């Protein structure tokens, strides 16, 4: 079963690159270009992971994160902020708003999927003999 990623990102080039990389690795990707549309999609889809740009029109990513965390069914959904390298304060605010972590922009195609998988990977079953 393929995993669904909801990508909330207003920049078309960033949407294109992230979607390309995720689909290439077997994810199903649904995109929204602003916060209200993203929240609506999150509620209807219950995605396995949400990638959230912080600099968005209408509602910034911190407000979007808080709204998503206010929805009971989305409280445990991995929520990853995508923040510009220069915006140091954004990271702490993202975590405070309910994000589980962040990925730096610009997206690095070499490491993007590994970073994503660190957040969606289910812990292996306890089995000492398989170490
Ligand atoms: Mn943006």
GROMACS .gro file of N, CA and C and ligand atoms in nm:
model
  394
    1UNK      N    1   0.085  -0.118   0.000
    1UNK     CA    2   0.000   0.000   0.000
    1UNK      C    3   0.089   0.123   0.000
    2UNK      N    4   0.065   0.211  -0.095
    2UNK     CA    5   0.153   0.327  -0.100
    2UNK      C    6   0.110   0.431   0.003
    3UNK      N    7   0.206   0.503   0.050
    3UNK     CA    8   0.179   0.602   0.152
    3UNK      C    9   0.146   0.735   0.087
    4UNK      N   10   0.055   0.805   0.150
    4UNK     CA   11   0.012   0.933   0.096
    4UNK      C   12   0.079   1.048   0.171
    5UNK      N   13   0.140   1.136   0.094
    5UNK     CA   14   0.202   1.256   0.151
    5UNK      C   15   0.120   1.376   0.105
    6UNK      N   16   0.083   1.459   0.199
    6UNK     CA   17   0.020   1.586   0.164
    6UNK      C   18   0.128   1.694   0.170
    7UNK      N   19   0.145   1.763   0.061
    7UNK     CA   20   0.246   1.867   0.049
    7UNK      C   21   0.175   2.002   0.041
    8UNK      N   22   0.198   2.086   0.142
    8UNK     CA   23   0.137   2.219   0.142
    8UNK      C   24   0.249   2.319   0.113
    9UNK      N   25   0.250   2.372  -0.006
    9UNK     CA   26   0.363   2.452  -0.056
    9UNK      C   27   0.310   2.545  -0.164
   10UNK      N   28   0.343   2.673  -0.154
   10UNK     CA   29   0.290   2.768  -0.252
   10UNK      C   30   0.380   2.785  -0.374
   11UNK      N   31   0.505   2.744  -0.362
   11UNK     CA   32   0.597   2.765  -0.475
   11UNK      C   33   0.590   2.647  -0.572
   12UNK      N   34   0.558   2.679  -0.696
   12UNK     CA   35   0.534   2.574  -0.793
   12UNK      C   36   0.658   2.487  -0.818
   13UNK      N   37   0.774   2.551  -0.824
   13UNK     CA   38   0.896   2.472  -0.849
   13UNK      C   39   0.927   2.378  -0.734
   14UNK      N   40   0.906   2.425  -0.611
   14UNK     CA   41   0.928   2.338  -0.496
   14UNK      C   42   0.827   2.224  -0.494
   15UNK      N   43   0.703   2.255  -0.529
   15UNK     CA   44   0.601   2.149  -0.536
   15UNK      C   45   0.641   2.045  -0.639
   16UNK      N   46   0.687   2.094  -0.752
   16UNK     CA   47   0.724   2.004  -0.860
   16UNK      C   48   0.838   1.911  -0.818
   17UNK      N   49   0.942   1.969  -0.759
   17UNK     CA   50   1.059   1.888  -0.721
   17UNK      C   51   1.024   1.787  -0.612
   18UNK      N   52   0.955   1.832  -0.508
   18UNK     CA   53   0.921   1.740  -0.399
   18UNK      C   54   0.829   1.629  -0.450
   19UNK      N   55   0.732   1.664  -0.534
   19UNK     CA   56   0.640   1.564  -0.588
   19UNK      C   57   0.715   1.463  -0.673
   20UNK      N   58   0.803   1.513  -0.755
   20UNK     CA   59   0.883   1.425  -0.842
   20UNK      C   60   0.962   1.324  -0.759
   21UNK      N   61   1.030   1.372  -0.658
   21UNK     CA   62   1.115   1.284  -0.576
   21UNK      C   63   1.030   1.183  -0.498
   22UNK      N   64   0.920   1.229  -0.444
   22UNK     CA   65   0.835   1.139  -0.365
   22UNK      C   66   0.769   1.033  -0.453
   23UNK      N   67   0.717   1.074  -0.568
   23UNK     CA   68   0.650   0.977  -0.656
   23UNK      C   69   0.750   0.874  -0.708
   24UNK      N   70   0.871   0.920  -0.735
   24UNK     CA   71   0.976   0.829  -0.782
   24UNK      C   72   1.003   0.720  -0.679
   25UNK      N   73   0.979   0.752  -0.551
   25UNK     CA   74   1.002   0.655  -0.445
   25UNK      C   75   0.872   0.588  -0.398
   26UNK      N   76   0.770   0.596  -0.479
   26UNK     CA   77   0.649   0.518  -0.452
   26UNK      C   78   0.544   0.584  -0.365
   27UNK      N   79   0.564   0.708  -0.330
   27UNK     CA   80   0.461   0.776  -0.251
   27UNK      C   81   0.353   0.832  -0.342
   28UNK      N   82   0.234   0.839  -0.286
   28UNK     CA   83   0.126   0.910  -0.354
   28UNK      C   84   0.131   1.052  -0.297
   29UNK      N   85   0.127   1.151  -0.384
   29UNK     CA   86   0.142   1.289  -0.338
   29UNK      C   87   0.017   1.369  -0.372
   30UNK      N   88  -0.033   1.441  -0.274
   30UNK     CA   89  -0.145   1.532  -0.294
   30UNK      C   90  -0.093   1.670  -0.254
   31UNK      N   91  -0.121   1.772  -0.334
   31UNK     CA   92  -0.065   1.903  -0.304
   31UNK      C   93  -0.173   2.009  -0.280
   32UNK      N   94  -0.135   2.105  -0.198
   32UNK     CA   95  -0.218   2.224  -0.176
   32UNK      C   96  -0.125   2.343  -0.182
   33UNK      N   97  -0.173   2.456  -0.232
   33UNK     CA   98  -0.085   2.572  -0.245
   33UNK      C   99  -0.110   2.679  -0.139
   34UNK      N  100  -0.201   2.653  -0.046
   34UNK     CA  101  -0.214   2.744   0.068
   34UNK      C  102  -0.267   2.666   0.189
   35UNK      N  103  -0.262   2.731   0.304
   35UNK     CA  104  -0.298   2.664   0.429
   35UNK      C  105  -0.442   2.615   0.435
   36UNK      N  106  -0.539   2.703   0.407
   36UNK     CA  107  -0.679   2.657   0.417
   36UNK      C  108  -0.707   2.537   0.328
   37UNK      N  109  -0.654   2.536   0.206
   37UNK     CA  110  -0.675   2.421   0.116
   37UNK      C  111  -0.605   2.298   0.173
   38UNK      N  112  -0.488   2.318   0.232
   38UNK     CA  113  -0.415   2.206   0.290
   38UNK      C  114  -0.487   2.144   0.409
   39UNK      N  115  -0.543   2.229   0.492
   39UNK     CA  116  -0.616   2.180   0.610
   39UNK      C  117  -0.737   2.099   0.566
   40UNK      N  118  -0.806   2.151   0.466
   40UNK     CA  119  -0.923   2.082   0.411
   40UNK      C  120  -0.885   1.942   0.360
   41UNK      N  121  -0.775   1.936   0.283
   41UNK     CA  122  -0.731   1.808   0.228
   41UNK      C  123  -0.684   1.713   0.338
   42UNK      N  124  -0.617   1.767   0.438
   42UNK     CA  125  -0.569   1.683   0.548
   42UNK      C  126  -0.686   1.617   0.619
   43UNK      N  127  -0.792   1.694   0.639
   43UNK     CA  128  -0.910   1.639   0.707
   43UNK      C  129  -0.976   1.530   0.624
   44UNK      N  130  -0.981   1.550   0.492
   44UNK     CA  131  -1.053   1.452   0.410
   44UNK      C  132  -0.967   1.331   0.376
   45UNK      N  133  -0.835   1.347   0.373
   45UNK     CA  134  -0.749   1.236   0.329
   45UNK      C  135  -0.682   1.158   0.440
   46UNK      N  136  -0.665   1.219   0.557
   46UNK     CA  137  -0.583   1.159   0.663
   46UNK      C  138  -0.453   1.103   0.605
   47UNK      N  139  -0.366   1.190   0.554
   47UNK     CA  140  -0.241   1.143   0.491
   47UNK      C  141  -0.147   1.079   0.593
   48UNK      N  142  -0.050   1.004   0.543
   48UNK     CA  143   0.049   0.939   0.631
   48UNK      C  144   0.155   1.037   0.678
   49UNK      N  145   0.171   1.145   0.602
   49UNK     CA  146   0.272   1.245   0.636
   49UNK      C  147   0.228   1.378   0.575
   50UNK      N  148   0.256   1.486   0.646
   50UNK     CA  149   0.228   1.619   0.591
   50UNK      C  150   0.359   1.698   0.587
   51UNK      N  151   0.389   1.752   0.471
   51UNK     CA  152   0.504   1.842   0.453
   51UNK      C  153   0.448   1.983   0.443
   52UNK      N  154   0.497   2.070   0.527
   52UNK     CA  155   0.437   2.201   0.539
   52UNK      C  156   0.539   2.313   0.520
   53UNK      N  157   0.521   2.386   0.413
   53UNK     CA  158   0.601   2.506   0.391
   53UNK      C  159   0.561   2.607   0.499
   54UNK      N  160   0.657   2.687   0.544
   54UNK     CA  161   0.624   2.784   0.650
   54UNK      C  162   0.581   2.918   0.590
   55UNK      N  163   0.646   2.959   0.483
   55UNK     CA  164   0.609   3.087   0.422
   55UNK      C  165   0.500   3.062   0.318
   56UNK      N  166   0.378   3.086   0.360
   56UNK     CA  167   0.261   3.059   0.277
   56UNK      C  168   0.171   3.182   0.274
   57UNK      N  169   0.095   3.199   0.167
   57UNK     CA  170  -0.003   3.309   0.165
   57UNK      C  171  -0.123   3.274   0.254
   58UNK      N  172  -0.200   3.374   0.289
   58UNK     CA  173  -0.324   3.360   0.367
   58UNK      C  174  -0.299   3.326   0.514
   59UNK      N  175  -0.230   3.212   0.536
   59UNK     CA  176  -0.205   3.165   0.673
   59UNK      C  177  -0.062   3.116   0.673
   60UNK      N  178   0.021   3.157   0.769
   60UNK     CA  179   0.158   3.104   0.765
   60UNK      C  180   0.161   2.961   0.819
   61UNK      N  181   0.272   2.894   0.796
   61UNK     CA  182   0.281   2.753   0.831
   61UNK      C  183   0.263   2.725   0.978
   62UNK      N  184   0.303   2.818   1.063
   62UNK     CA  185   0.286   2.796   1.207
   62UNK      C  186   0.137   2.789   1.241
   63UNK      N  187   0.060   2.880   1.183
   63UNK     CA  188  -0.085   2.880   1.207
   63UNK      C  189  -0.148   2.754   1.149
   64UNK      N  190  -0.097   2.711   1.034
   64UNK     CA  191  -0.150   2.589   0.971
   64UNK      C  192  -0.120   2.469   1.061
   65UNK      N  193   0.002   2.464   1.115
   65UNK     CA  194   0.040   2.351   1.203
   65UNK      C  195  -0.051   2.347   1.325
   66UNK      N  196  -0.076   2.462   1.384
   66UNK     CA  197  -0.164   2.464   1.501
   66UNK      C  198  -0.305   2.418   1.467
   67UNK      N  199  -0.353   2.460   1.351
   67UNK     CA  200  -0.488   2.420   1.309
   67UNK      C  201  -0.494   2.269   1.285
   68UNK      N  202  -0.388   2.214   1.221
   68UNK     CA  203  -0.386   2.070   1.195
   68UNK      C  204  -0.385   1.993   1.326
   69UNK      N  205  -0.308   2.039   1.422
   69UNK     CA  206  -0.300   1.971   1.551
   69UNK      C  207  -0.430   1.982   1.631
   70UNK      N  208  -0.512   2.076   1.591
   70UNK     CA  209  -0.642   2.091   1.657
   70UNK      C  210  -0.746   1.992   1.607
   71UNK      N  211  -0.712   1.919   1.501
   71UNK     CA  212  -0.805   1.818   1.446
   71UNK      C  213  -0.769   1.683   1.509
   72UNK      N  214  -0.864   1.623   1.580
   72UNK     CA  215  -0.833   1.502   1.657
   72UNK      C  216  -0.766   1.394   1.573
   73UNK      N  217  -0.817   1.369   1.453
   73UNK     CA  218  -0.764   1.260   1.370
   73UNK      C  219  -0.624   1.290   1.316
   74UNK      N  220  -0.582   1.414   1.326
   74UNK     CA  221  -0.451   1.451   1.271
   74UNK      C  222  -0.347   1.476   1.379
   75UNK      N  223  -0.384   1.449   1.502
   75UNK     CA  224  -0.294   1.482   1.613
   75UNK      C  225  -0.164   1.403   1.609
   76UNK      N  226  -0.170   1.278   1.557
   76UNK     CA  227  -0.052   1.192   1.554
   76UNK      C  228   0.016   1.188   1.418
   77UNK      N  229  -0.039   1.256   1.320
   77UNK     CA  230   0.018   1.252   1.184
   77UNK      C  231   0.155   1.320   1.182
   78UNK      N  232   0.258   1.251   1.129
   78UNK     CA  233   0.387   1.318   1.120
   78UNK      C  234   0.375   1.447   1.037
   79UNK      N  235   0.422   1.555   1.096
   79UNK     CA  236   0.408   1.687   1.034
   79UNK      C  237   0.546   1.751   1.029
   80UNK      N  238   0.595   1.770   0.907
   80UNK     CA  239   0.731   1.819   0.889
   80UNK      C  240   0.728   1.958   0.826
   81UNK      N  241   0.791   2.053   0.893
   81UNK     CA  242   0.801   2.188   0.838
   81UNK      C  243   0.912   2.190   0.734
   82UNK      N  244   0.891   2.269   0.631
   82UNK     CA  245   0.996   2.290   0.531
   82UNK      C  246   1.033   2.437   0.542
   83UNK      N  247   1.153   2.461   0.594
   83UNK     CA  248   1.192   2.598   0.628
   83UNK      C  249   1.316   2.642   0.551
   84UNK      N  250   1.320   2.770   0.522
   84UNK     CA  251   1.437   2.824   0.454
   84UNK      C  252   1.556   2.822   0.548
   85UNK      N  253   1.670   2.795   0.492
   85UNK     CA  254   1.793   2.785   0.569
   85UNK      C  255   1.815   2.910   0.656
   86UNK      N  256   1.784   3.025   0.599
   86UNK     CA  257   1.812   3.151   0.669
   86UNK      C  258   1.717   3.177   0.785
   87UNK      N  259   1.600   3.114   0.782
   87UNK     CA  260   1.498   3.146   0.881
   87UNK      C  261   1.512   3.060   1.007
   88UNK      N  262   1.618   3.084   1.082
   88UNK     CA  263   1.650   3.002   1.198
   88UNK      C  264   1.534   2.996   1.299
   89UNK      N  265   1.476   3.110   1.329
   89UNK     CA  266   1.368   3.115   1.428
   89UNK      C  267   1.246   3.033   1.388
   90UNK      N  268   1.229   3.014   1.256
   90UNK     CA  269   1.116   2.937   1.206
   90UNK      C  270   1.113   2.796   1.261
   91UNK      N  271   1.230   2.738   1.280
   91UNK     CA  272   1.235   2.598   1.321
   91UNK      C  273   1.177   2.579   1.460
   92UNK      N  274   1.224   2.662   1.552
   92UNK     CA  275   1.175   2.651   1.690
   92UNK      C  276   1.025   2.679   1.694
   93UNK      N  277   0.984   2.780   1.618
   93UNK     CA  278   0.841   2.811   1.616
   93UNK      C  279   0.761   2.696   1.556
   94UNK      N  280   0.818   2.629   1.455
   94UNK     CA  281   0.749   2.516   1.392
   94UNK      C  282   0.728   2.405   1.492
   95UNK      N  283   0.831   2.375   1.568
   95UNK     CA  284   0.821   2.268   1.667
   95UNK      C  285   0.720   2.306   1.775
   96UNK      N  286   0.725   2.433   1.815
   96UNK     CA  287   0.630   2.479   1.918
   96UNK      C  288   0.486   2.473   1.867
   97UNK      N  289   0.468   2.489   1.736
   97UNK     CA  290   0.333   2.488   1.679
   97UNK      C  291   0.283   2.345   1.654
   98UNK      N  292   0.367   2.246   1.680
   98UNK     CA  293   0.320   2.108   1.668
   98UNK      C  294   0.388   2.025   1.561
   99UNK      N  295   0.486   2.080   1.492
   99UNK     CA  296   0.557   2.000   1.392
   99UNK      C  297   0.651   1.901   1.462
  100UNK      N  298   0.675   1.787   1.398
  100UNK     CA  299   0.764   1.685   1.454
  100UNK      C  300   0.910   1.710   1.417
  101UNK      N  301   0.931   1.792   1.317
  101UNK     CA  302   1.067   1.818   1.274
  101UNK      C  303   1.064   1.913   1.156
  102UNK      N  304   1.179   1.934   1.098
  102UNK     CA  305   1.183   2.024   0.982
  102UNK      C  306   1.287   1.977   0.882
  103UNK      N  307   1.266   2.018   0.761
  103UNK     CA  308   1.360   1.993   0.652
  103UNK      C  309   1.397   2.130   0.597
  104UNK      N  310   1.524   2.144   0.566
  104UNK     CA  311   1.570   2.273   0.517
  104UNK      C  312   1.546   2.291   0.367
  105UNK      N  313   1.509   2.413   0.333
  105UNK     CA  314   1.502   2.452   0.193
  105UNK      C  315   1.630   2.526   0.158
  106UNK      N  316   1.680   2.522   0.038
  106UNK     CA  317   1.624   2.447  -0.074
  106UNK      C  318   1.634   2.296  -0.052
  107UNK      N  319   1.533   2.226  -0.105
  107UNK     CA  320   1.531   2.080  -0.096
  107UNK      C  321   1.656   2.023  -0.163
  108UNK      N  322   1.721   1.933  -0.092
  108UNK     CA  323   1.838   1.865  -0.149
  108UNK      C  324   1.792   1.729  -0.203
  109UNK      N  325   1.791   1.713  -0.336
  109UNK     CA  326   1.741   1.589  -0.395
  109UNK      C  327   1.816   1.464  -0.346
  110UNK      N  328   1.941   1.483  -0.302
  110UNK     CA  329   2.022   1.369  -0.256
  110UNK      C  330   1.975   1.316  -0.121
  111UNK      N  331   1.922   1.405  -0.038
  111UNK     CA  332   1.891   1.364   0.100
  111UNK      C  333   1.742   1.373   0.135
  112UNK      N  334   1.664   1.432   0.047
  112UNK     CA  335   1.523   1.459   0.079
  112UNK      C  336   1.446   1.333   0.121
  113UNK      N  337   1.457   1.228   0.042
  113UNK     CA  338   1.378   1.107   0.070
  113UNK      C  339   1.424   1.040   0.201
  114UNK      N  340   1.554   1.039   0.224
  114UNK     CA  341   1.605   0.982   0.349
  114UNK      C  342   1.549   1.060   0.469
  115UNK      N  343   1.546   1.191   0.455
  115UNK     CA  344   1.493   1.273   0.564
  115UNK      C  345   1.345   1.243   0.587
  116UNK      N  346   1.270   1.229   0.478
  116UNK     CA  347   1.128   1.197   0.489
  116UNK      C  348   1.111   1.061   0.557
  117UNK      N  349   1.189   0.965   0.514
  117UNK     CA  350   1.172   0.829   0.565
  117UNK      C  351   1.208   0.817   0.713
  118UNK      N  352   1.292   0.906   0.760
  118UNK     CA  353   1.319   0.907   0.904
  118UNK      C  354   1.194   0.941   0.983
  119UNK      N  355   1.102   1.011   0.920
  119UNK     CA  356   0.980   1.050   0.990
  119UNK      C  357   0.864   0.952   0.970
  120UNK      N  358   0.865   0.875   0.862
  120UNK     CA  359   0.753   0.783   0.839
  120UNK      C  360   0.786   0.639   0.874
  121UNK      N  361   0.913   0.611   0.895
  121UNK     CA  362   0.954   0.475   0.923
  121UNK      C  363   0.889   0.425   1.052
  122UNK      N  364   0.826   0.309   1.042
  122UNK     CA  365   0.768   0.252   1.163
  122UNK      C  366   0.879   0.177   1.236
  123UNK      N  367   0.880   0.184   1.368
  123UNK     CA  368   0.987   0.117   1.441
  123UNK      C  369   0.985  -0.033   1.415
  124UNK      N  370   1.101  -0.096   1.400
  124UNK     CA  371   1.103  -0.240   1.376
  124UNK      C  372   1.054  -0.314   1.500
  125UNK      N  373   0.996  -0.433   1.481
  125UNK     CA  374   0.952  -0.510   1.599
  125UNK      C  375   1.073  -0.550   1.682
  126UNK      N  376   1.053  -0.559   1.811
  126UNK     CA  377   1.162  -0.599   1.899
  126UNK      C  378   1.203  -0.742   1.868
  127UNK      N  379   1.325  -0.761   1.826
  127UNK     CA  380   1.373  -0.895   1.792
  127UNK      C  381   1.525  -0.895   1.803
  128UNK      N  382   1.575  -0.924   1.923
  128UNK     CA  383   1.718  -0.912   1.949
  128UNK      C  384   1.805  -0.996   1.854
  129UNK      N  385   1.752  -1.107   1.803
  129UNK     CA  386   1.834  -1.195   1.720
  129UNK      C  387   1.861  -1.136   1.581
  130UNK      N  388   1.783  -1.035   1.542
  130UNK     CA  389   1.802  -0.980   1.407
  130UNK      C  390   1.896  -0.861   1.405
  131UNK      N  391   1.963  -0.832   1.515
  131UNK     CA  392   2.052  -0.715   1.520
  131UNK      C  393   2.172  -0.728   1.427
  132LIG    MN1  394   0.643   2.940   0.042
   0.00000   0.00000   0.00000
